[in-house]
Short mmCIF file of C-alpha atoms and ligand atoms in Angstrom, two decimals:
data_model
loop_
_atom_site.label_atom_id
_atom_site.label_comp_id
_atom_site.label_asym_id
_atom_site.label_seq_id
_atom_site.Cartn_x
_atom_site.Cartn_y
_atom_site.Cartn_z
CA UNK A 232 -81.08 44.43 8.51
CA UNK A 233 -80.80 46.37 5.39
CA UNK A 234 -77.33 47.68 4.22
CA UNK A 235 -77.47 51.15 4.80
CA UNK A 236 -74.80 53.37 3.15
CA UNK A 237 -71.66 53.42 5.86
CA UNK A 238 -71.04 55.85 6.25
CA UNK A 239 -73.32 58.18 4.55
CA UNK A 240 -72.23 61.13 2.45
CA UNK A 241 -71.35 63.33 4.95
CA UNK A 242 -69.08 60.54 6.96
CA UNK A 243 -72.02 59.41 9.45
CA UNK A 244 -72.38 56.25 11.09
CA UNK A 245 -75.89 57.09 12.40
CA UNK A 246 -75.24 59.95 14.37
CA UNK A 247 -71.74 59.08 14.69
CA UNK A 248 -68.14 60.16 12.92
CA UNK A 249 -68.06 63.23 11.08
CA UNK A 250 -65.55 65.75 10.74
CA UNK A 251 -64.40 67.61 13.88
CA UNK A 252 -60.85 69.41 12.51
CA UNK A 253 -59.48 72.63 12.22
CA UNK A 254 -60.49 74.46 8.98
CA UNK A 255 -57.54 74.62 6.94
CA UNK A 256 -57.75 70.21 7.38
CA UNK A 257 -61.26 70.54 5.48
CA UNK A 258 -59.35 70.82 1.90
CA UNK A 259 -57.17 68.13 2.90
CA UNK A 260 -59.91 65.37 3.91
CA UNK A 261 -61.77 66.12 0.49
CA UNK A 262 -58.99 65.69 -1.30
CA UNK A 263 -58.23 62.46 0.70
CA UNK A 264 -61.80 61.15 0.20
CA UNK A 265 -61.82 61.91 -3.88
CA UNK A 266 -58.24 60.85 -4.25
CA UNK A 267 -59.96 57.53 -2.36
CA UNK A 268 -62.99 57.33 -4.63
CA UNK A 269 -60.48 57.31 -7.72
CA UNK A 270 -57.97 54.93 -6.29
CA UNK A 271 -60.66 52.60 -5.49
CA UNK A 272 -61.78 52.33 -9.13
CA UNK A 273 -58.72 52.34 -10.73
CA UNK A 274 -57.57 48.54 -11.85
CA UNK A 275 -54.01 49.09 -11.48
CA UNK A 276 -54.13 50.01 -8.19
CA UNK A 277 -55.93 47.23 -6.92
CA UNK A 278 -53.68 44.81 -8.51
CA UNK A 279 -51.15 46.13 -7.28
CA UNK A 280 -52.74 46.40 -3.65
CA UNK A 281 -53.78 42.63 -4.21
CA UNK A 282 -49.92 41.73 -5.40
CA UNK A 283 -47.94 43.31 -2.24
CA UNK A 284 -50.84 41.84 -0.18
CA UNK A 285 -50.32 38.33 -0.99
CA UNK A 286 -46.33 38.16 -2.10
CA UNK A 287 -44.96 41.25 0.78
CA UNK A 288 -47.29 40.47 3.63
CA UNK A 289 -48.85 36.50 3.21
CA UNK A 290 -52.11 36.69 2.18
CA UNK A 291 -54.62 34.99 2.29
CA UNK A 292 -54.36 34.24 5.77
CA UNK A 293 -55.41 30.92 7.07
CA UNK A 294 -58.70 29.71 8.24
CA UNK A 295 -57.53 27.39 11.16
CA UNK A 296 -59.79 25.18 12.86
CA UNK A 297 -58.67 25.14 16.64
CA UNK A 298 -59.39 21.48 17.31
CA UNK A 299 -58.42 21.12 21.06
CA UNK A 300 -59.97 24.67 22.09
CA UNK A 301 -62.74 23.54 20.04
CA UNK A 302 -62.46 20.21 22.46
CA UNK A 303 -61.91 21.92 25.72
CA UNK A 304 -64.91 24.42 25.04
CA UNK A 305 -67.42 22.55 23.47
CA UNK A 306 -67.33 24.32 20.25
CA UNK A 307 -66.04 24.76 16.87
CA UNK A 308 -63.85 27.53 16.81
CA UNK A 309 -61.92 28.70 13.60
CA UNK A 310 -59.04 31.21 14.18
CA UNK A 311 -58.63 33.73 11.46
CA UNK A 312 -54.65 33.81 11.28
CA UNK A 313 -53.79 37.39 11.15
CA UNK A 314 -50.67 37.07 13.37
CA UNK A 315 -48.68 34.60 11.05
CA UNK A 316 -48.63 38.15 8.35
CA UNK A 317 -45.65 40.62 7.98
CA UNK A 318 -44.69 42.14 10.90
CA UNK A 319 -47.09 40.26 13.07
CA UNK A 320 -50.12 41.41 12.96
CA UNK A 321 -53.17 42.67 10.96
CA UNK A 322 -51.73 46.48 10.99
CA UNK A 323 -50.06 45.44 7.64
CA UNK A 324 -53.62 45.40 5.66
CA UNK A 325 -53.77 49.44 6.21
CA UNK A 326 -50.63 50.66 6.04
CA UNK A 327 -49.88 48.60 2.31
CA UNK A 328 -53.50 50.34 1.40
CA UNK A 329 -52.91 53.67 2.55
CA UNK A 330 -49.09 54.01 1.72
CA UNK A 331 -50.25 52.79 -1.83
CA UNK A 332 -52.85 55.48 -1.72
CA UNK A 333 -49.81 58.11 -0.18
CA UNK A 334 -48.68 57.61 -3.71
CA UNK A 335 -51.18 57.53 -5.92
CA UNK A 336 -51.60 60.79 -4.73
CA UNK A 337 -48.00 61.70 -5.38
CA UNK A 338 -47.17 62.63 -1.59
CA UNK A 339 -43.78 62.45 -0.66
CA UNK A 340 -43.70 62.67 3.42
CA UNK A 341 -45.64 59.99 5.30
CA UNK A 342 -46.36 61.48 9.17
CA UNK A 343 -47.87 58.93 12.10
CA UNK A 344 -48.91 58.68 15.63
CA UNK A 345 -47.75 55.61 17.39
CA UNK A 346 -48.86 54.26 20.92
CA UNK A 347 -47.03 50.96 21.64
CA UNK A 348 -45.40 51.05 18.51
CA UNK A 349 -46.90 48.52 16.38
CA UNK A 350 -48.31 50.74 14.31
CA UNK A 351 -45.46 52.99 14.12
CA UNK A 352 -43.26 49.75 12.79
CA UNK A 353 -45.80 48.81 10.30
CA UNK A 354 -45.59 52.72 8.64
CA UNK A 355 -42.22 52.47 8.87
CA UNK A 356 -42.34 48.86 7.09
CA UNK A 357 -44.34 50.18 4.39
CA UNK A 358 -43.14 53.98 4.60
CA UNK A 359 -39.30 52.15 3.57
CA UNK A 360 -40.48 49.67 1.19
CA UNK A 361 -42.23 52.30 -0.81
CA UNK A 362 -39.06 55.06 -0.38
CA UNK A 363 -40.78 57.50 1.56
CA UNK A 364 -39.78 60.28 4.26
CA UNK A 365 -41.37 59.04 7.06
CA UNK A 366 -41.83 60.77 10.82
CA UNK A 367 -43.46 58.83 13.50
CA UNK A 368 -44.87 60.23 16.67
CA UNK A 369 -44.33 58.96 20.05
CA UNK A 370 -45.25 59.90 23.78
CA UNK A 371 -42.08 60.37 25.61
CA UNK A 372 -43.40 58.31 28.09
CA UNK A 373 -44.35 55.47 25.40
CA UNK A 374 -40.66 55.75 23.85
CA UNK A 375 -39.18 54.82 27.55
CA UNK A 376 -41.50 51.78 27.34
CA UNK A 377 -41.12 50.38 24.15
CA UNK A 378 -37.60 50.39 23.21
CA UNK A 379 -37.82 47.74 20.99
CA UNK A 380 -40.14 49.43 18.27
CA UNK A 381 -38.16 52.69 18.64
CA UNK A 382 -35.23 50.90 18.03
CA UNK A 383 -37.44 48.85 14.99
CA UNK A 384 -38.82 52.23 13.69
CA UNK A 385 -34.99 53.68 13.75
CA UNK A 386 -33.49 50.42 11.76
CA UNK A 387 -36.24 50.53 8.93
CA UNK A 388 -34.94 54.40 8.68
CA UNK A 389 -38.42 56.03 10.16
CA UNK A 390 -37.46 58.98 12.49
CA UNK A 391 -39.46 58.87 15.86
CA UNK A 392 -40.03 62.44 17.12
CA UNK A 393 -40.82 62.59 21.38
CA UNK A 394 -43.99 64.32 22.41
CA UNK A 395 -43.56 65.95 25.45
CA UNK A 396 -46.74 67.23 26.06
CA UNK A 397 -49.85 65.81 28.37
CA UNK A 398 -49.35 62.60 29.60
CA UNK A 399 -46.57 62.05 27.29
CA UNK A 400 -48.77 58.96 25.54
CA UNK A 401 -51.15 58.31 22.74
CA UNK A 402 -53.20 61.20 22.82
CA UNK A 403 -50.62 63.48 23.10
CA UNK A 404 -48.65 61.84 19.81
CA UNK A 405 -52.57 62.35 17.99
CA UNK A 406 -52.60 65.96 18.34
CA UNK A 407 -49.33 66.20 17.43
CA UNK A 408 -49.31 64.39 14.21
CA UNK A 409 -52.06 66.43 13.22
CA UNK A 410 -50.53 69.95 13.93
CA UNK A 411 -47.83 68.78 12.00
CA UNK A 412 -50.68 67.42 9.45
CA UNK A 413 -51.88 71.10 9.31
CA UNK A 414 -48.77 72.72 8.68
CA UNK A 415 -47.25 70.39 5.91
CA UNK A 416 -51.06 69.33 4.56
CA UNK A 417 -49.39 69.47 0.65
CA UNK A 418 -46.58 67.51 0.59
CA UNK A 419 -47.37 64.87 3.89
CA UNK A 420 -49.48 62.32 3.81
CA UNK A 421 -51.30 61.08 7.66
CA UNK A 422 -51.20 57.38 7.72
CA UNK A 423 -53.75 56.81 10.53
CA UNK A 424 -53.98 53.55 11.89
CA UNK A 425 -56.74 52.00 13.20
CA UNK A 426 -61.09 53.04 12.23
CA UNK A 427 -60.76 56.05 13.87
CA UNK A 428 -60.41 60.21 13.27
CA UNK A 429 -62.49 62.26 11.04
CA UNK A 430 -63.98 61.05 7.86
CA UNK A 431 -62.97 59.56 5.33
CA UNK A 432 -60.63 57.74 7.69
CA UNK A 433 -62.93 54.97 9.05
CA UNK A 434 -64.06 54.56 6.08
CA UNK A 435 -60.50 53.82 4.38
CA UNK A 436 -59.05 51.95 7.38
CA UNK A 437 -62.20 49.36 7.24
CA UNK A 438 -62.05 49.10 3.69
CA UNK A 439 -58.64 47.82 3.89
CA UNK A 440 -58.96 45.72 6.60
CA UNK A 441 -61.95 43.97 5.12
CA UNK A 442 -59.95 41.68 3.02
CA UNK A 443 -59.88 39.67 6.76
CA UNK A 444 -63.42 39.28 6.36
CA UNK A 445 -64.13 38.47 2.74
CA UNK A 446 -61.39 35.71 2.80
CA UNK A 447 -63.09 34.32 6.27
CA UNK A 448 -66.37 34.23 4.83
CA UNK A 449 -65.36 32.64 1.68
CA UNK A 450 -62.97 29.60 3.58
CA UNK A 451 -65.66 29.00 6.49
CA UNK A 452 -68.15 28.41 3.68
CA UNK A 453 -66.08 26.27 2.13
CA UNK A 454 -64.57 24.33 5.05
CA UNK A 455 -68.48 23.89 6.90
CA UNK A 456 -70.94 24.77 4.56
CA UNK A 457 -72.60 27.62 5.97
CA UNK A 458 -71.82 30.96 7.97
CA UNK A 459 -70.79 31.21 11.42
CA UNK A 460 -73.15 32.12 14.38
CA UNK A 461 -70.45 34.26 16.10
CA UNK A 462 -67.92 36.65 14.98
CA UNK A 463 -65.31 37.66 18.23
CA UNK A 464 -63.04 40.13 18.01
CA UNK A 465 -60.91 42.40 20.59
CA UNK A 466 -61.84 46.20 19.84
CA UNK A 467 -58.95 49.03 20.55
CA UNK A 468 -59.56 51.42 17.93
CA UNK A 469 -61.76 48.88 15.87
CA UNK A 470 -59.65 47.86 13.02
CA UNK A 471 -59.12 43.96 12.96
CA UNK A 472 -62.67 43.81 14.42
CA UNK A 473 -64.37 46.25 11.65
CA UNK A 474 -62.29 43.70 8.97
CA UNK A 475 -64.11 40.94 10.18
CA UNK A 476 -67.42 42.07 10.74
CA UNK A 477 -68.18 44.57 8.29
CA UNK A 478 -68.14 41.73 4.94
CA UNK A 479 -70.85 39.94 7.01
CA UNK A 480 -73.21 43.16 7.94
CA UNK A 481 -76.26 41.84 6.04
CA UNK A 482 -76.03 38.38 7.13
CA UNK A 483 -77.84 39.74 10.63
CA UNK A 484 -77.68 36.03 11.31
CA UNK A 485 -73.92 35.80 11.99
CA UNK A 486 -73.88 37.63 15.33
CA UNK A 487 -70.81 39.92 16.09
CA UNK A 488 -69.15 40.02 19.94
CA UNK A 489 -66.78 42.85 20.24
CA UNK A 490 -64.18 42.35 23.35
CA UNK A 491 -63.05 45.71 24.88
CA UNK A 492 -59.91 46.02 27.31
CA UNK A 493 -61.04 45.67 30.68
CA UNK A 494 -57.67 46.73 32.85
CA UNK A 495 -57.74 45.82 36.08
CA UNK A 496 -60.95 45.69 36.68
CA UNK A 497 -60.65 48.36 39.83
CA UNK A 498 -63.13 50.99 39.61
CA UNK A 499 -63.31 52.89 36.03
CA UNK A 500 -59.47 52.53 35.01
CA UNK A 501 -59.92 50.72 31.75
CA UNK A 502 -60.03 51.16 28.35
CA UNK A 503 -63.42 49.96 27.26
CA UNK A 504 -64.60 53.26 25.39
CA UNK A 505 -68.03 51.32 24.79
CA UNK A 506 -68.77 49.54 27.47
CA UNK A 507 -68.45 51.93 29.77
CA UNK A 508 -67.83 55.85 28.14
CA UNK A 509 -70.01 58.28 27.07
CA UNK A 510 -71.06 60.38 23.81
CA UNK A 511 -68.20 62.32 22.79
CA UNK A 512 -65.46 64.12 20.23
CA UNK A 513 -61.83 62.94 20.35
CA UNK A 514 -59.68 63.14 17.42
CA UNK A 515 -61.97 64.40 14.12
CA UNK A 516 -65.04 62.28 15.37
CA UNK A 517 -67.93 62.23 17.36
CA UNK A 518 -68.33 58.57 19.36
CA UNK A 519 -68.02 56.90 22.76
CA UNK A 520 -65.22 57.75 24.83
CA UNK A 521 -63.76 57.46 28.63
CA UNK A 522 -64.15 61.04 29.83
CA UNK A 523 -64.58 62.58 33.34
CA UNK A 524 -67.05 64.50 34.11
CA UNK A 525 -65.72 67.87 33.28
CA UNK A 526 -65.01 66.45 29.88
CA UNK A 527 -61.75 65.89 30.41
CA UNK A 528 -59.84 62.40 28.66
CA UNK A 529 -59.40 59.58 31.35
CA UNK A 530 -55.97 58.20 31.08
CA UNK A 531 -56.61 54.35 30.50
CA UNK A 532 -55.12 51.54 31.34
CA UNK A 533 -55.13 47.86 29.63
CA UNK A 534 -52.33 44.90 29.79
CA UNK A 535 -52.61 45.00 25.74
CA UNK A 536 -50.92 48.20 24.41
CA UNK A 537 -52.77 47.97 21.45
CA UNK A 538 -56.13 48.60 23.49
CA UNK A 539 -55.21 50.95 25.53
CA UNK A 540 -57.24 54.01 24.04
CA UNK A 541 -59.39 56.36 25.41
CA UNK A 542 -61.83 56.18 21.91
CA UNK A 543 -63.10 53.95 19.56
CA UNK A 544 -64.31 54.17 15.83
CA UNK A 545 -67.79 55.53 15.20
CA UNK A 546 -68.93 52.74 13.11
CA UNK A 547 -68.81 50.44 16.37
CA UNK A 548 -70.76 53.41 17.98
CA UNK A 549 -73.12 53.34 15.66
CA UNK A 550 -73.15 48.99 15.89
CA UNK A 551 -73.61 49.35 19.57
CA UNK A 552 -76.66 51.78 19.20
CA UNK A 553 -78.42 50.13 16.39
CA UNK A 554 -77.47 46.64 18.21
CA UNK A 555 -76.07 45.16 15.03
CA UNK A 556 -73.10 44.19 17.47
CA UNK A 557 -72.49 43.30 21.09
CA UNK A 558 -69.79 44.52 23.28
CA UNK A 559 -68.37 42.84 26.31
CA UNK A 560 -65.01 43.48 28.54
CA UNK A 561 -62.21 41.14 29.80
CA UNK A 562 -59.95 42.41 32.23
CA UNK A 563 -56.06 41.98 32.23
CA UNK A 564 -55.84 39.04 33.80
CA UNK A 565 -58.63 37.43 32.25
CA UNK A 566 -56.55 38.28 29.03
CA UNK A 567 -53.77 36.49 30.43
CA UNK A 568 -55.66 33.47 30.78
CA UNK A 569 -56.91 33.72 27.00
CA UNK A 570 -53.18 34.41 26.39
CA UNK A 571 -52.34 30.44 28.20
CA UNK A 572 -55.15 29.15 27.12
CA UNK A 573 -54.12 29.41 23.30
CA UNK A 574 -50.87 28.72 23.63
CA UNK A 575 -50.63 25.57 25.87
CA UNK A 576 -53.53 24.00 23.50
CA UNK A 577 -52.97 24.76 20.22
CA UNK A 578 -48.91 26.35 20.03
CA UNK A 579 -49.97 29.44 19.46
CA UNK A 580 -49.12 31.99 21.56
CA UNK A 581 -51.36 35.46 20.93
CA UNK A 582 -50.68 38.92 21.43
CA UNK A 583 -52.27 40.19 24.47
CA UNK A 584 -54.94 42.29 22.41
CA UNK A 585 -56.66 38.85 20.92
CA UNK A 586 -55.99 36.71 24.15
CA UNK A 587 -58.87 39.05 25.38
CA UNK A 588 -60.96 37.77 22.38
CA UNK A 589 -59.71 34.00 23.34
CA UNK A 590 -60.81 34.27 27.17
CA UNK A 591 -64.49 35.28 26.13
CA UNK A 592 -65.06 32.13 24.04
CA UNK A 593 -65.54 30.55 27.42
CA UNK A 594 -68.29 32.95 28.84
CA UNK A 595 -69.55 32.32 25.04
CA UNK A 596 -69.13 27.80 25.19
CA UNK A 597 -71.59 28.76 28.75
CA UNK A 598 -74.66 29.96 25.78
CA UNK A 599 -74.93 27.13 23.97
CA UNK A 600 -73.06 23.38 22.97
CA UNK A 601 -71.57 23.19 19.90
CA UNK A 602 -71.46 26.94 18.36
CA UNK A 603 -69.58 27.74 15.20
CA UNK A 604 -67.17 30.55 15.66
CA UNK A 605 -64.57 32.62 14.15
CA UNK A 606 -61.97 34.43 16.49
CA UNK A 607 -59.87 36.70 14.59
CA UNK A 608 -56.56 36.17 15.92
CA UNK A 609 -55.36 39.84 15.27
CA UNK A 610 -51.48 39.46 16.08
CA UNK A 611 -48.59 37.27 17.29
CA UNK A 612 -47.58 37.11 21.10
CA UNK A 613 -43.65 37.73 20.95
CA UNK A 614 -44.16 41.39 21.33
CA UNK A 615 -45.91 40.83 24.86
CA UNK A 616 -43.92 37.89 26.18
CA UNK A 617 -41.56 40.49 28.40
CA UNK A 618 -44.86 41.43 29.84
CA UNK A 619 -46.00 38.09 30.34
CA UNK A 620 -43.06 37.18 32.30
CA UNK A 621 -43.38 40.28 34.72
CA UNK A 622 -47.09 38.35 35.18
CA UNK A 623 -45.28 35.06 36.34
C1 PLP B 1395 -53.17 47.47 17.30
C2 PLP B 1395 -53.66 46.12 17.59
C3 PLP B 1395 -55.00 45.86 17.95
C4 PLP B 1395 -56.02 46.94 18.19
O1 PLP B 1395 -56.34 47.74 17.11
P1 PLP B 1395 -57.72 47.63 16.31
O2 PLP B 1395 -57.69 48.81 15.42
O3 PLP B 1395 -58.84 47.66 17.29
O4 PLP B 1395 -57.68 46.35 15.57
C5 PLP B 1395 -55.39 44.55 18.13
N1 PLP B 1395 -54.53 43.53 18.00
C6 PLP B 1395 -53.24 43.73 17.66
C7 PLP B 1395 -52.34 42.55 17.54
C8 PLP B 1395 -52.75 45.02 17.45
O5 PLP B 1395 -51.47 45.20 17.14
#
């Protein structure tokens, strides 16, 4: 498959992405996207990028060959070690990127939307490292469930604002950060983060998170001697997934397996925008989302908070349609399973969002013996081991 230019000029993916916003947002994207283009030629800011990447959040990342998974499954499986970074998880890659970009472009007030939290903690991370005013929103309801990254967000000096509209979730904290975008558009940066929104914002996010994939590619050639046939990934918005994939897009022989959220499995209440959604626009961008069929959002539902989104990115759209990758679903407690699995075998216990990438290698050991794989293991499991109890 040739490379073609992702996305094009206009911020398509195929027929996917774009720029669905209110006017007065038009100004601000282009000057996002140039102020991009610059920073992403400029020397100093990639060494400086590179230096708070290795020495703040750990990389490079290890390339760790899961030996009695490997055993149990009948393959060789290689974990990319996301979770052992800063904060837990691969969220870190963005937020150091974007908040770095925040100031190259001399903005002062960094605004977010938050779900679970996670991401909310790593803006907040990189929001107080850097010095900057930072405002996170939340769904009411989401505050009353994660206490512990409201209380995380509050210590690192973030201030979490309560959306009290909709459902009181993700959504609801998305349009919000962007009315507030469109009021304070000089001054406020939008952190976004996962491959998701209008353009240039897929764009950026995957850039940043494709250090994951460059350093995989160069340690799996160096530990086997050749590429892996399978890249596995769990997909929420598409970030850690995009990181891994993207650096191996040409090499059509390294096939990618994108794991959606499956909830719990009863009729349609899930979160796997791909697998089983339609054509739509949420948030800036045209691609596949859970809708009814008057159009209306479905509330979702997965065991991983980090999942649990009614979109997905439009470059995995655009995968899906041209068949670059594959997408499958795991249900919750499939997940859980992955989530055992990992950590009775190897010591490593996942977050919930990767144990869904885990529990597919077995469906994958049933293709073939002895497959070379690479799992990115997007984040560590302490977040999720209240919920795993309540599972018990
Ligand atoms: C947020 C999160 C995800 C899902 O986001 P993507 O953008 O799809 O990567 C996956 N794993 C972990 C650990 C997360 O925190």
């Amino acid at each position: 498959m040739k490379k073609p230019q992702l996305p094009d000029k206009r911020g398509y993916f195929g027929e996917f992405g774009g720029k669905f916003v209110p006017e007065t947002l038009i100004c601000a994207l282009e000057e996002l996207e140039c102020a991009y283009r610059e920073a992403k030629k400029d020397k100093r800011f990639k060494k400086k990028l590179k230096g708070y990447l290795s020495e703040y959040a750990g990389r490079p990342t290890p390339l760790y060959f899961a030996r009695n998974l490997s055993q149990f499954l009948g393959m060789n499986i290689y974990l990319k070690r996301e979770d052992l970074l800063h904060t837990g998880a691969h969220k870190i890659n963005n937020t150091l990127g974007q908040i770095l970009l925040a100031k190259f472009m001399g903005k002062r007030r960094i605004i977010a939307e938050t779900g679970a939290g996670q991401h909310g903690v790593a803006v907040a991370t990189v929001a107080t490292l850097f010095g900057l005013k930072c405002d996170i929103y939340m769904g009411a309801e989401d505050i009353d469930r994660q206490k512990m990254n409201v209380f995380r967000m509050q210590v690192l000096g973030a201030r979490v604002i309560p959306v009290e509209s909709g459902t009181k979730t993700l959504k609801d904290a998305c349009s919000e950060a962007i009315r507030d975008w469109v009021t304070n558009v000089r001054g406020t940066y939008y952190l976004l983060g996962s491959t998701v929104g209008p353009h240039p914002y897929p764009l950026i996010v995957r850039d940043f998170q494709s250090v994951i994939g460059r350093e995989a590619k160069r340690q799996i050639l160096k530990m086997e001697g050749k590429l892996p046939d399978y890249l596995v990934a769990c997909v929420g918005g598409g970030s850690n997934s995009l990181g891994l994939f993207y650096p191996f897009f040409k090499q059509t022989e390294v096939k990618f397996i994108g794991v959606e959220a499956g909830g719990y499995g009863l009729g349609d209440y899930n979160a796997a925008s791909l697998s089983c959604g339609g054509i739509g626009v949420l948030h800036g961008a045209k691609s596949y989302l859970l809708q009814d069929n008057g159009g209306q959002i479905k509330n979702t539902h997965s065991i991983a908070a980090g999942l649990d989104y009614p979109g997905v990115g439009p470059e995995h759209a655009f995968y899906k349609s041209s068949g670059r990758a594959q997408y499958v679903v795991v249900k919750d407690k499939q997940a859980l399973e992955g989530f055992k699995l990992l950590s009775k075998l190897e010591g490593i216990i996942p977050a919930l969002e990767p144990a869904h990438a885990i529990y597919y290698l077995k469906k994958l050991a049933k293709k073939a013996k002895g497959l070379l794989v690479v799992v990115c293991l997007s984040g560590r499991g302490d977040k999720d081991l209240n919920i795993i109890q309540k599972y018990k």
